[in-house]
Short mmCIF file of C-alpha atoms and ligand atoms in Angstrom, two decimals:
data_model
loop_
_atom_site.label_atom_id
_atom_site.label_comp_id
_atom_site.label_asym_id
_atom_site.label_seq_id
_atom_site.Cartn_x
_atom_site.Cartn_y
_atom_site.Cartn_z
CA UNK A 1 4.04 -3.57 -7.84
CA UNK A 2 3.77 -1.90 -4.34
CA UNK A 3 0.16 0.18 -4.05
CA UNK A 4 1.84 2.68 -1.76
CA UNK A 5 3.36 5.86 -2.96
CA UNK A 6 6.04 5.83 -0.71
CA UNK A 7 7.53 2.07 -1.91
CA UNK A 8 6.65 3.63 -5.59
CA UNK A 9 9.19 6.12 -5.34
CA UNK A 10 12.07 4.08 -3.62
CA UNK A 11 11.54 1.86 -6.32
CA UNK A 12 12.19 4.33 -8.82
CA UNK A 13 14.86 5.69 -7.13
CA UNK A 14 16.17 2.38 -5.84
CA UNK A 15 15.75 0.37 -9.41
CA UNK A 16 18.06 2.70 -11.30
CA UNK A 17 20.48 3.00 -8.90
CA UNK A 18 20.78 -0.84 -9.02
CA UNK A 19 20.94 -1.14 -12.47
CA UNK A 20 23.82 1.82 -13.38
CA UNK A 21 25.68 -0.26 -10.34
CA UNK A 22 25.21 -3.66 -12.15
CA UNK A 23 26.50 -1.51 -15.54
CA UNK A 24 29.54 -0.69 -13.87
CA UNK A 25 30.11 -3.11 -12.44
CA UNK A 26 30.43 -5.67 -14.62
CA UNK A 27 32.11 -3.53 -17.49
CA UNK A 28 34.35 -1.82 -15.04
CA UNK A 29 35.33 -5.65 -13.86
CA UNK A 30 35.21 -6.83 -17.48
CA UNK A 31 37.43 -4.46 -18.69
CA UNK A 32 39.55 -2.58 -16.38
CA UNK A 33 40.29 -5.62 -14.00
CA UNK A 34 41.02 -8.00 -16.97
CA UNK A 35 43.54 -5.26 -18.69
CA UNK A 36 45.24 -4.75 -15.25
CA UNK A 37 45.83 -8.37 -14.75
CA UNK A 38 47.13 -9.09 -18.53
CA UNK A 39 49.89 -6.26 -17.92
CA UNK A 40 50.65 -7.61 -14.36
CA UNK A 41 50.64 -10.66 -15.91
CA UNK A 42 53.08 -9.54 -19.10
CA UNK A 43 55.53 -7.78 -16.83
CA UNK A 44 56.31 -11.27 -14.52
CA UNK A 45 56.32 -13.54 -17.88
CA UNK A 46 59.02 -10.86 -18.51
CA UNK A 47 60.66 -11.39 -16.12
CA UNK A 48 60.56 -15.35 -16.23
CA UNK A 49 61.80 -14.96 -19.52
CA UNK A 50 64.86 -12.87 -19.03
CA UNK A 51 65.56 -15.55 -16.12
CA UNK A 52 65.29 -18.52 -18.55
CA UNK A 53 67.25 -16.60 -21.26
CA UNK A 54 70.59 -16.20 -18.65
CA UNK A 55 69.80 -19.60 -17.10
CA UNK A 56 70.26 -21.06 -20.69
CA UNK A 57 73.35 -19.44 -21.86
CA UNK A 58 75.07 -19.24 -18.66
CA UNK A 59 78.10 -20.37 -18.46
CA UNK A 60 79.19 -21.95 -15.19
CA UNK A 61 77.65 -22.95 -12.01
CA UNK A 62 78.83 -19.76 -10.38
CA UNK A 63 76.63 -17.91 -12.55
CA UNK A 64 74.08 -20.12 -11.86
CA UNK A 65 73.89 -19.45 -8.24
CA UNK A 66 74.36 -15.33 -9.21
CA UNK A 67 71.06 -15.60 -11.43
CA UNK A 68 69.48 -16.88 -9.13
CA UNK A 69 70.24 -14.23 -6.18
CA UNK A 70 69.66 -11.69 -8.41
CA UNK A 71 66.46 -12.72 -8.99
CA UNK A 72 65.19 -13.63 -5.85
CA UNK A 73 66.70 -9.80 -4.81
CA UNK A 74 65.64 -7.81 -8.08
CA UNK A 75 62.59 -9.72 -9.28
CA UNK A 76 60.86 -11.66 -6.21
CA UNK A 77 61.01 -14.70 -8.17
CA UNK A 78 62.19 -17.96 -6.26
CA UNK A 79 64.32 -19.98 -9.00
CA UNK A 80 65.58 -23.25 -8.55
CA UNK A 81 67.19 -25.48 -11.60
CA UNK A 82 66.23 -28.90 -11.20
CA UNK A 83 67.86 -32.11 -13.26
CA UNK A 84 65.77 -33.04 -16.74
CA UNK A 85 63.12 -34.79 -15.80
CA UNK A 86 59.70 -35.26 -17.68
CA UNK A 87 57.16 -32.17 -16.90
CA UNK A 88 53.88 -33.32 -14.47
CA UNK A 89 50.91 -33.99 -16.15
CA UNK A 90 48.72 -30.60 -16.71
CA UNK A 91 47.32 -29.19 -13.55
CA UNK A 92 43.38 -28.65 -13.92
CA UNK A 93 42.48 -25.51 -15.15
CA UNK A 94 40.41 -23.63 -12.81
CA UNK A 95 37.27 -22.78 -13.13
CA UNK A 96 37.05 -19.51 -12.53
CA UNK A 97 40.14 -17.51 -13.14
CA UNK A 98 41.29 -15.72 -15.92
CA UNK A 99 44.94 -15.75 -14.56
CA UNK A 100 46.04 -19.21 -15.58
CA UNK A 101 44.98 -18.27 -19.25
CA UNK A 102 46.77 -15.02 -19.46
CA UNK A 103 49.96 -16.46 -18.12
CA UNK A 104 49.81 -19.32 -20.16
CA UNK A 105 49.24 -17.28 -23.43
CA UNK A 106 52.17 -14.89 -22.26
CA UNK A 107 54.65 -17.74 -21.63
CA UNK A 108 53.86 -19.52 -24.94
CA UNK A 109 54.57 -16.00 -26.75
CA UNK A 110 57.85 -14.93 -25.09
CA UNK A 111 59.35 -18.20 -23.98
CA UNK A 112 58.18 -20.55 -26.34
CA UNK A 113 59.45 -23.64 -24.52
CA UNK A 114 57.45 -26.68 -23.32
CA UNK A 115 56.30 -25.60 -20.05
CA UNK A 116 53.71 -26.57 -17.02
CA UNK A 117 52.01 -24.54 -14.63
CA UNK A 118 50.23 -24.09 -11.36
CA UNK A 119 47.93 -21.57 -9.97
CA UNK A 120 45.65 -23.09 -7.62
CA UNK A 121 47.69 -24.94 -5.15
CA UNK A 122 48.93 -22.80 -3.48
CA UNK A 123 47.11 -19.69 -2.61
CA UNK A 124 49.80 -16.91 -2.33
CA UNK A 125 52.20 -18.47 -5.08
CA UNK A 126 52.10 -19.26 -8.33
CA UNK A 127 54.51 -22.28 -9.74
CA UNK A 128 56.02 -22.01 -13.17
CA UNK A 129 58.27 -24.69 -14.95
CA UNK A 130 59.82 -24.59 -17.78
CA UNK A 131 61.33 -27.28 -20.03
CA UNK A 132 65.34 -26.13 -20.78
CA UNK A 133 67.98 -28.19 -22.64
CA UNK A 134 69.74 -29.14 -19.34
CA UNK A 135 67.31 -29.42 -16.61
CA UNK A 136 64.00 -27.87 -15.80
CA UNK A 137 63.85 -24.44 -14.43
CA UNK A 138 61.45 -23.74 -11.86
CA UNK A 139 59.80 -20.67 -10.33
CA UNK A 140 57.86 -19.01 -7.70
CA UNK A 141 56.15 -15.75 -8.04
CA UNK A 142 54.12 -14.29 -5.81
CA UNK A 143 50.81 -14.32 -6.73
CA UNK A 144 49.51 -10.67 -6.14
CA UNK A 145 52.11 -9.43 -8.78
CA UNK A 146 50.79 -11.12 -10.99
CA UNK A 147 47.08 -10.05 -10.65
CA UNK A 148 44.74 -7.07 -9.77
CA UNK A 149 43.16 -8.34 -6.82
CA UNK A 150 42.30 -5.33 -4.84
CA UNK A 151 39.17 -4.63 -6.94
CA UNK A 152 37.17 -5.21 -3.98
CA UNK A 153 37.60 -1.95 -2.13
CA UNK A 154 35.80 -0.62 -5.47
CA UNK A 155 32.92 -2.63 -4.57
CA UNK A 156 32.81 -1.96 -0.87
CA UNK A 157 33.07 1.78 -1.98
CA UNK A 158 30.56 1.61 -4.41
CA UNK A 159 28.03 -0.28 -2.26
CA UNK A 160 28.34 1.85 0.96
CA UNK A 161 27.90 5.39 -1.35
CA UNK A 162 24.83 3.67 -2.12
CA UNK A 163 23.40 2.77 1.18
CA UNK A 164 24.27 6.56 2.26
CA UNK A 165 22.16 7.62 -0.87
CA UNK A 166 19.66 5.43 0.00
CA UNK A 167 19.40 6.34 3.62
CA UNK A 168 19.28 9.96 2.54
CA UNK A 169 16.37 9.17 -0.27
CA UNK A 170 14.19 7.54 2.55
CA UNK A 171 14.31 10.40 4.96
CA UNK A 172 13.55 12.52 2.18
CA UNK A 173 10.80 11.35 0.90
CA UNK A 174 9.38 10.21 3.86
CA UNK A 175 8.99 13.88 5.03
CA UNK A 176 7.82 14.97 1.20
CA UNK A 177 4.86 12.15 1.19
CA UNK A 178 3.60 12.73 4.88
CA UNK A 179 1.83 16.16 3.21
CA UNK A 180 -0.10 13.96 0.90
CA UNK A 181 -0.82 11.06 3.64
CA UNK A 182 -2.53 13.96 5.97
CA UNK A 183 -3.94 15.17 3.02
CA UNK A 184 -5.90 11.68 1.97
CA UNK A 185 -7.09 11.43 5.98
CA UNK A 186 -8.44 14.82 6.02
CA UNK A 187 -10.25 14.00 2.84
CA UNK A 188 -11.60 10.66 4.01
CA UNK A 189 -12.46 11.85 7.15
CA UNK A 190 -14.53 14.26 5.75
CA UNK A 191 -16.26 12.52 3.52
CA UNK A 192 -17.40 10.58 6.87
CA UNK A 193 -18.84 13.41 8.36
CA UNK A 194 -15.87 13.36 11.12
CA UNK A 195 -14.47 17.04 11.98
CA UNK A 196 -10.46 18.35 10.38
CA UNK A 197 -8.29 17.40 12.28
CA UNK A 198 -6.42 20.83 13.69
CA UNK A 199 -3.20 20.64 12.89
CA UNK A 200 -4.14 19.97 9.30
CA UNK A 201 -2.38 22.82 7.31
CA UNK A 202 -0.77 22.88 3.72
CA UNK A 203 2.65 21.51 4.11
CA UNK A 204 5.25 20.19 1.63
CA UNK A 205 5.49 20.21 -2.48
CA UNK A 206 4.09 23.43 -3.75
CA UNK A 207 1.72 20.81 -5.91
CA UNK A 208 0.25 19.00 -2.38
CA UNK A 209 0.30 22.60 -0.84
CA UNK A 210 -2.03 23.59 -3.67
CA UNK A 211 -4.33 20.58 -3.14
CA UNK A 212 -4.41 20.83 0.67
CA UNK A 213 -5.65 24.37 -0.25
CA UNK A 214 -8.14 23.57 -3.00
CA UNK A 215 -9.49 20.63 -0.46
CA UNK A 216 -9.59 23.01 2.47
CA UNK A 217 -12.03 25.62 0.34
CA UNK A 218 -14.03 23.19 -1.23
CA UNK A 219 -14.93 21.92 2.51
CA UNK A 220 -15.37 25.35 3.41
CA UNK A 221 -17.91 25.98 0.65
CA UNK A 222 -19.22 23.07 1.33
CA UNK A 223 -19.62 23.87 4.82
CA UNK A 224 -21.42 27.59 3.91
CA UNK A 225 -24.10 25.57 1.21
CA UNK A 226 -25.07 22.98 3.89
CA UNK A 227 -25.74 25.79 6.69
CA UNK A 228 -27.46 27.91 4.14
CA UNK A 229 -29.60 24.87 3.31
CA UNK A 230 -30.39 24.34 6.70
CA UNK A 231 -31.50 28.01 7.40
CA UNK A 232 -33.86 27.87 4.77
CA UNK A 233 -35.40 24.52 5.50
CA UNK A 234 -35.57 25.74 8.96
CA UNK A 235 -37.43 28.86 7.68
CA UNK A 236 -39.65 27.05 5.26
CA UNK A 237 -40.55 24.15 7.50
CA UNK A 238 -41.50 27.37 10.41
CA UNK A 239 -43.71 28.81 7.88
CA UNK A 240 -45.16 25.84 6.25
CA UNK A 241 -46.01 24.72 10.24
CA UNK A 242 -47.53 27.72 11.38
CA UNK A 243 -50.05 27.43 8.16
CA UNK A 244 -50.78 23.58 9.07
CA UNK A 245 -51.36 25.14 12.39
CA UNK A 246 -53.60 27.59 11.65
CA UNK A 247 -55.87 25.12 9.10
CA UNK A 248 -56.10 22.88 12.27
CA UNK A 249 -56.94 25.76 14.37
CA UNK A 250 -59.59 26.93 12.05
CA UNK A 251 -60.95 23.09 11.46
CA UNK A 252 -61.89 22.87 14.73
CA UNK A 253 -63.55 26.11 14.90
CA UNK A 254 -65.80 24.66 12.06
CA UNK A 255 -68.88 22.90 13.12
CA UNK A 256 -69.22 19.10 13.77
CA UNK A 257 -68.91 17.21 10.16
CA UNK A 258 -67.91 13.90 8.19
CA UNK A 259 -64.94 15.74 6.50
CA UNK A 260 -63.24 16.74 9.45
CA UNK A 261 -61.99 13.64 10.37
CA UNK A 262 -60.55 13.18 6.55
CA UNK A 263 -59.36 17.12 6.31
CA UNK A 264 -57.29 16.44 9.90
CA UNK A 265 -55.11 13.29 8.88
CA UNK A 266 -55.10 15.03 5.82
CA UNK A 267 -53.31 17.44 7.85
CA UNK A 268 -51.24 14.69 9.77
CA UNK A 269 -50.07 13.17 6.98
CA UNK A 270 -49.14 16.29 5.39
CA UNK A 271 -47.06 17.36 8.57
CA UNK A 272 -45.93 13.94 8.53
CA UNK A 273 -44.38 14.40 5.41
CA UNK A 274 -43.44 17.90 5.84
CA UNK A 275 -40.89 16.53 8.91
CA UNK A 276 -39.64 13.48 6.38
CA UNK A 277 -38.65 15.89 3.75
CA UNK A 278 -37.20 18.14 6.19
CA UNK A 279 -35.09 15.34 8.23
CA UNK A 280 -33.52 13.97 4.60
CA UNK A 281 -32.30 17.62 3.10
CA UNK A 282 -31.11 18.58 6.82
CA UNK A 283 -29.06 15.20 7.57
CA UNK A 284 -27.78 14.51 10.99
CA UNK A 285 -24.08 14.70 10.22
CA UNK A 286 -23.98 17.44 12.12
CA UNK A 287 -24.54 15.63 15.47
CA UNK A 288 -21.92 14.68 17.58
CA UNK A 289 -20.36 10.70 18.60
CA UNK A 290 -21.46 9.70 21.77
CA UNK A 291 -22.90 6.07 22.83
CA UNK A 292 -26.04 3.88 21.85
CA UNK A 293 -27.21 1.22 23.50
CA UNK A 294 -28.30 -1.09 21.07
CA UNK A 295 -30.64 -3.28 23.79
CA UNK A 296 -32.86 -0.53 24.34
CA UNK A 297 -33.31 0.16 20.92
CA UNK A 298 -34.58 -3.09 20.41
CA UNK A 299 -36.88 -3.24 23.22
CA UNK A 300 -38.73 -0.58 22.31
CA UNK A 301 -39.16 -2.35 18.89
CA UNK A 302 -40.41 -5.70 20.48
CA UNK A 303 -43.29 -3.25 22.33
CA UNK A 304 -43.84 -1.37 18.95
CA UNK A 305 -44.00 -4.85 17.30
CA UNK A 306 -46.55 -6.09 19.88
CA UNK A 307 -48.72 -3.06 19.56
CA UNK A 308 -48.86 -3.82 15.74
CA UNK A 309 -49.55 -7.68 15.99
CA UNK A 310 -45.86 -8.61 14.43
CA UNK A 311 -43.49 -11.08 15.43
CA UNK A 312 -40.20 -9.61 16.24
CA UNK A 313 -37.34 -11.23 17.07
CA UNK A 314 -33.68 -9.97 18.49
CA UNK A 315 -30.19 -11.16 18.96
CA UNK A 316 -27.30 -9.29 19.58
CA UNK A 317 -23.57 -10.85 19.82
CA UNK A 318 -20.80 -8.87 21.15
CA UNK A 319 -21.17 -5.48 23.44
CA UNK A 320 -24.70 -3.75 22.66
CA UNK A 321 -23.20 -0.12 23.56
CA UNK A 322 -22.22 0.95 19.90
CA UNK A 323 -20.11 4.36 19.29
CA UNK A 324 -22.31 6.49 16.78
CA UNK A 325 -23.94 9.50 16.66
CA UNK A 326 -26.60 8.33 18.67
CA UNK A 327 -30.12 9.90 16.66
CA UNK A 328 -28.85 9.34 12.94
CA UNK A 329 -28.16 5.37 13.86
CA UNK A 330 -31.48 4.88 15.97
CA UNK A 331 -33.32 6.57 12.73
CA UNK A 332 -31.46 4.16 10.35
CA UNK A 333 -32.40 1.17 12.45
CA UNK A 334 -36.33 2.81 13.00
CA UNK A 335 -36.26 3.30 9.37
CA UNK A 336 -35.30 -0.28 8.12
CA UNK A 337 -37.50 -2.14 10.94
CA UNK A 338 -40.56 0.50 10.01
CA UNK A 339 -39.77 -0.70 6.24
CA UNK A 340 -40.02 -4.47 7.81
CA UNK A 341 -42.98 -4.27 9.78
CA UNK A 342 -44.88 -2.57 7.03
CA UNK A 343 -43.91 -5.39 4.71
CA UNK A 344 -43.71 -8.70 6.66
CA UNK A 345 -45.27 -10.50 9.75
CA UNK A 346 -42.45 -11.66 10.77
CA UNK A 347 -39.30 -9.31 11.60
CA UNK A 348 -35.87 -10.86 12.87
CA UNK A 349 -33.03 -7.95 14.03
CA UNK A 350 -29.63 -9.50 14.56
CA UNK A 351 -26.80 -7.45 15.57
CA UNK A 352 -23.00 -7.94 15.43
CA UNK A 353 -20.84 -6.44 17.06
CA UNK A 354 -17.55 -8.40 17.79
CA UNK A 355 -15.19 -7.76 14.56
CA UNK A 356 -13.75 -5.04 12.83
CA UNK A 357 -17.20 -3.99 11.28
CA UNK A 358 -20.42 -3.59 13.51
CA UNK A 359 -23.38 -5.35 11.42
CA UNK A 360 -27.02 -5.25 11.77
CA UNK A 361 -29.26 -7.21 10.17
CA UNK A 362 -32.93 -6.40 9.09
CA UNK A 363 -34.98 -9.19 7.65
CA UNK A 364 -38.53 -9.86 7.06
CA UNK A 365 -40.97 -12.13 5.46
CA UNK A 366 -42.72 -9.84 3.46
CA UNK A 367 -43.01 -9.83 -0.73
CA UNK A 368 -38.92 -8.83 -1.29
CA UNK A 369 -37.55 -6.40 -3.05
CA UNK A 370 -36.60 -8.04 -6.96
CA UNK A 371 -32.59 -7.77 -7.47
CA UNK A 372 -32.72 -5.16 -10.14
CA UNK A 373 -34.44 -2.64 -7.81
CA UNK A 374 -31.96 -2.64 -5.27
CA UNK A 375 -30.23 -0.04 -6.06
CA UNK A 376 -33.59 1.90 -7.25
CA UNK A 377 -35.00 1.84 -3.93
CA UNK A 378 -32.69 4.05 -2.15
CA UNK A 379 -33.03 6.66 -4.51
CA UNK A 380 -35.54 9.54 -2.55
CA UNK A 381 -38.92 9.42 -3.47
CA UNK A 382 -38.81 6.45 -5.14
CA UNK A 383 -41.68 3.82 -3.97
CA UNK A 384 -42.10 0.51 -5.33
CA UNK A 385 -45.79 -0.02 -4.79
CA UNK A 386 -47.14 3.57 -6.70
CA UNK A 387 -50.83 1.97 -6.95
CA UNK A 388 -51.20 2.48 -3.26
CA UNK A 389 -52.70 5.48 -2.21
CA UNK A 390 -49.82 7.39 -0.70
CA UNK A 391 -50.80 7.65 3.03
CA UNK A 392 -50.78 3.78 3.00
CA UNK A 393 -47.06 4.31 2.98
CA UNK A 394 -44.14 6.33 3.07
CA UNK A 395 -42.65 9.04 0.93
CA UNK A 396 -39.86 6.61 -0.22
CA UNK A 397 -37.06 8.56 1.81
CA UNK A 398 -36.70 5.67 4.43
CA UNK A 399 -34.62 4.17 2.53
CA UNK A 400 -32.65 7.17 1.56
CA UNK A 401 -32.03 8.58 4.37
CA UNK A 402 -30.59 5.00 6.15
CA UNK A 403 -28.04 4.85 3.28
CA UNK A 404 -26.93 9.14 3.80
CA UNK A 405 -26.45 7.81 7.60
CA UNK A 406 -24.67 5.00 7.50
CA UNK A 407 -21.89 6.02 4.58
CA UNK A 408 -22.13 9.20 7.08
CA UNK A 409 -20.38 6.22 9.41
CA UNK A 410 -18.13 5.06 7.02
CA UNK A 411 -20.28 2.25 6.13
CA UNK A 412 -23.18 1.20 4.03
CA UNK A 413 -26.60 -0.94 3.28
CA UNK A 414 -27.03 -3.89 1.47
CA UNK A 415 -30.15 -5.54 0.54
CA UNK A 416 -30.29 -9.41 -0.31
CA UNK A 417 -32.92 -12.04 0.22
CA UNK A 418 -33.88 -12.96 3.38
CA UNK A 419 -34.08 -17.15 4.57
CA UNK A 420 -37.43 -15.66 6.24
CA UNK A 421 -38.48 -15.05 2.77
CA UNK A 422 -38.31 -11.30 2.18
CA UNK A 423 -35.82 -8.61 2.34
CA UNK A 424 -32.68 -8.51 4.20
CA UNK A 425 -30.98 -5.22 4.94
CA UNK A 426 -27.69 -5.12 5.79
CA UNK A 427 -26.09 -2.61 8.10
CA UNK A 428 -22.58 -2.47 7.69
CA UNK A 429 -20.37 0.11 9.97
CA UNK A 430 -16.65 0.33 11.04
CA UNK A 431 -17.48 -1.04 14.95
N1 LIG B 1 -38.80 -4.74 3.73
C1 LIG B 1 -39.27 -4.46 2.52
N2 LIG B 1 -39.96 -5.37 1.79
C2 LIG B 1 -40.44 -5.07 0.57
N3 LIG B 1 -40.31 -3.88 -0.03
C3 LIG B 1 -39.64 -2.91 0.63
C4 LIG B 1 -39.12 -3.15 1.93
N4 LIG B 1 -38.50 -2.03 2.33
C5 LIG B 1 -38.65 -1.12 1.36
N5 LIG B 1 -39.34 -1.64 0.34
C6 LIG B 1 -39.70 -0.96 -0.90
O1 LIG B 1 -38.81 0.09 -1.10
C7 LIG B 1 -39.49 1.31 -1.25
C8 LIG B 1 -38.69 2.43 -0.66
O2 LIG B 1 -38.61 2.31 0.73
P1 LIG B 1 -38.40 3.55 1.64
O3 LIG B 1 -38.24 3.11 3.04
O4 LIG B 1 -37.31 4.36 1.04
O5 LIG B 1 -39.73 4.36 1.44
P2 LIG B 1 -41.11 4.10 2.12
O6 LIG B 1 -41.00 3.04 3.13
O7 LIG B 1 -42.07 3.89 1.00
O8 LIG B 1 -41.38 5.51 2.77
P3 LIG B 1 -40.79 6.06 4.18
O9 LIG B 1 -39.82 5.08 4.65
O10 LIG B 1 -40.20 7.36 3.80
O11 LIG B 1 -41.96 6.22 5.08
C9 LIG B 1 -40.79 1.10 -0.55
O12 LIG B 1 -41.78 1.90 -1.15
C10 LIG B 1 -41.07 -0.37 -0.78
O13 LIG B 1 -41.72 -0.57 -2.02
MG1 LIG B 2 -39.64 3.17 4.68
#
């Protein structure tokens, strides 16, 4: 079966039509074609026989010759008496053709004489002869008198009605399923972030007009929660700052001590976190496509790496300038290779950009992440190693918040072993 909806519905207005044809078709053939051509067939048998009868008794040669006339005039039978001679062998019967066995049944019913017959020789005629006392009396009759054999203008008919209907059917429907097509891409491309198109408006079927509706107010509500989110992470995350602020201000005003030190990355850590939480609930779907270039990203990895005393590796294939929204992707990337450094000593970033799909690779040699956390992982706030004090690592939104940004793309992360010997994180956009 066809996936689409538009081949769906020719089908199912395509397969009936077919099958009613076939329906008539063959009983209309069976039935109407095969009665025509008995009666056809009847009426010249008649015709023969009334021939045969006067032939028989006639009573002179004159009369011969006047039977004859007559019925090459009144009947459109050629007739011709020729001396007693042995009928041919049977003709083959034809294959396909019902009109040798009517005839035949028709002359053994009224005639009743031994007689032979052909109607495949010749096209246009068909021959009779027919055994008499005194000779044997043969006859030509056109063919088409004898037979229905304009049945095909019924077919032609038939056939072209069709194609009309069908040609009307496609135009149709094409214009009734175009609704629901716009409808599906304004859905999808929402769900990737990307804005409505404009001149997406209900159109069509009352029921896809409904839908376009429902879609277009559940974006819009969708819309008003995200904004309202935003405002009040925006307000929170002011107030919350202007407090860290102020503890920092008053720590310093505080004279010289050993807990400083631990109360100010106390405060770092906490701002840290503060901007973490605050980046994940806002997203970045709200920035706008422009162009990365994926070589400078990298570089200023390899000079991260080197501060930290890692090994880092890079390979791109295929252009480096990438079309994204240019923060989100860098913050993916930063997110998985932060994840890598933290993990392994040795970091390898391959890029691919040459296909259909832009893919970025992430791998380490670090301890792995065991299959049946994979999916765990990306889940916020989720950290694998919970006996480590928590400013050893994350808040467990790295991962989270590379998987929000690339399905924002379209596209999606996979995690798998790495041939270094740890984790491999696979980016995976439309390129
Ligand atoms: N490359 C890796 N090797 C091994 N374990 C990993 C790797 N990357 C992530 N993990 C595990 O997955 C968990 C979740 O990672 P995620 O990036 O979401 O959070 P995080 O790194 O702990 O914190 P954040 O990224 O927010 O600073 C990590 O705590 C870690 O246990
Ligand atoms: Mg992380």
């Amino acid at each position: 079966m066809p996936k689409g909806l538009y081949a769906r519905s020719l089908i199912i207005i395509i397969a009936p039509m077919v099958l009613l044809q076939c329906v008539v078709t063959v009983v209309f053939m069976e039935r109407h074609w095969q009665l025509v051509t008995q009666r056809l067939s009847k009426a010249v048998i008649q015709d023969v026989a009334a021939v045969t009868d006067l032939v028989q008794d006639r009573r002179g040669p004159q009369e011969l010759d006047r039977i004859i006339d007559i019925a090459r005039e009144r009947l459109d039978l050629n007739v011709a008496l020729l001396p007693p001679t042995p009928l041919p062998a049977p003709a083959p019967k034809p294959f396909f053709s019902i009109l040798d066995g009517i005839l035949s049944d028709e002359i053994k019913d009224q005639i009743g004489r031994p007689f032979w017959i052909d109607t495949v020789g010749n096209s246009r005629i068909v021959e009779i002869r027919i055994q008499l006392d005194d000779g044997v009396l043969r006859v030509f009759a056109p063919r088409n008198s004898a037979y229905a054999s304009n049945t095909h203008i019924f077919l032609v008919w038939m056939v072209s009605t069709s194609l009309v209907l069908l040609i009307i059917a496609v135009l149709f429907l094409r214009n009734q399923i175009r609704p629901i097509q716009a409808l599906a891409a304004a859905a999808e491309g929402f769900g990737r972030g990307q804005p409505m198109p404009s001149e997406f408006r209900p159109r069509g079927a009352s029921e896809v007009r409904r839908a376009s509706l429902a879609f277009i107010q559940m974006r819009d509500r969708i819309e008003r929660q995200i904004e309202q989110r935003t405002q009040m992470l925006n307000g929170v995350s002011h107030d919350l700052r202007t407090v860290l602020t102020r503890f920092r201000l008053q720590l310093a005003l505080l004279p010289e001590g050993e807990d400083q030190d631990e109360l100010n990355s106390d405060i770092d850590e906490m701002q840290r976190m503060l901007e973490g939480y605050l980046a994940f609930a806002k997203g970045e779907a709200g920035e706008e496509v422009g162009e990365l270039d994926l070589e400078t990203l990298l570089q200023k990895f390899r000079s991260e790496a080197e501060r930290k005393g890692k090994r880092l590796t890079t390979d791109i294939v295929g252009d480096p300038r990438i079309t994204v929204r240019p923060d989100a992707f860098s913050r993916m990337i930063t997110n998985l290779v932060a994840n890598a450094m933290r993990h392994g000593e040795r970091v390898k970033v391959s890029a691919n950009h040459e296909g259909r799909w832009l893919t970025i690779a992430v791998e380490d040699d670090g301890p792995g992440i065991a299959a049946d956390k994979r999916e765990e992982v990306f889940k916020p706030f989720v950290r694998l190693d919970p006996a480590r004090n928590i400013d050893s690592g994350g808040t467990g939104l790295g991962l989270a918040i590379a998987r929000d940004i690339a399905r924002a793309h379209g596209g999606d992360i996979l995690l798998s072993d790495s041939k270094l010997g740890g984790l491999r994180a696979l980016i995976r956009v439309p390129g």
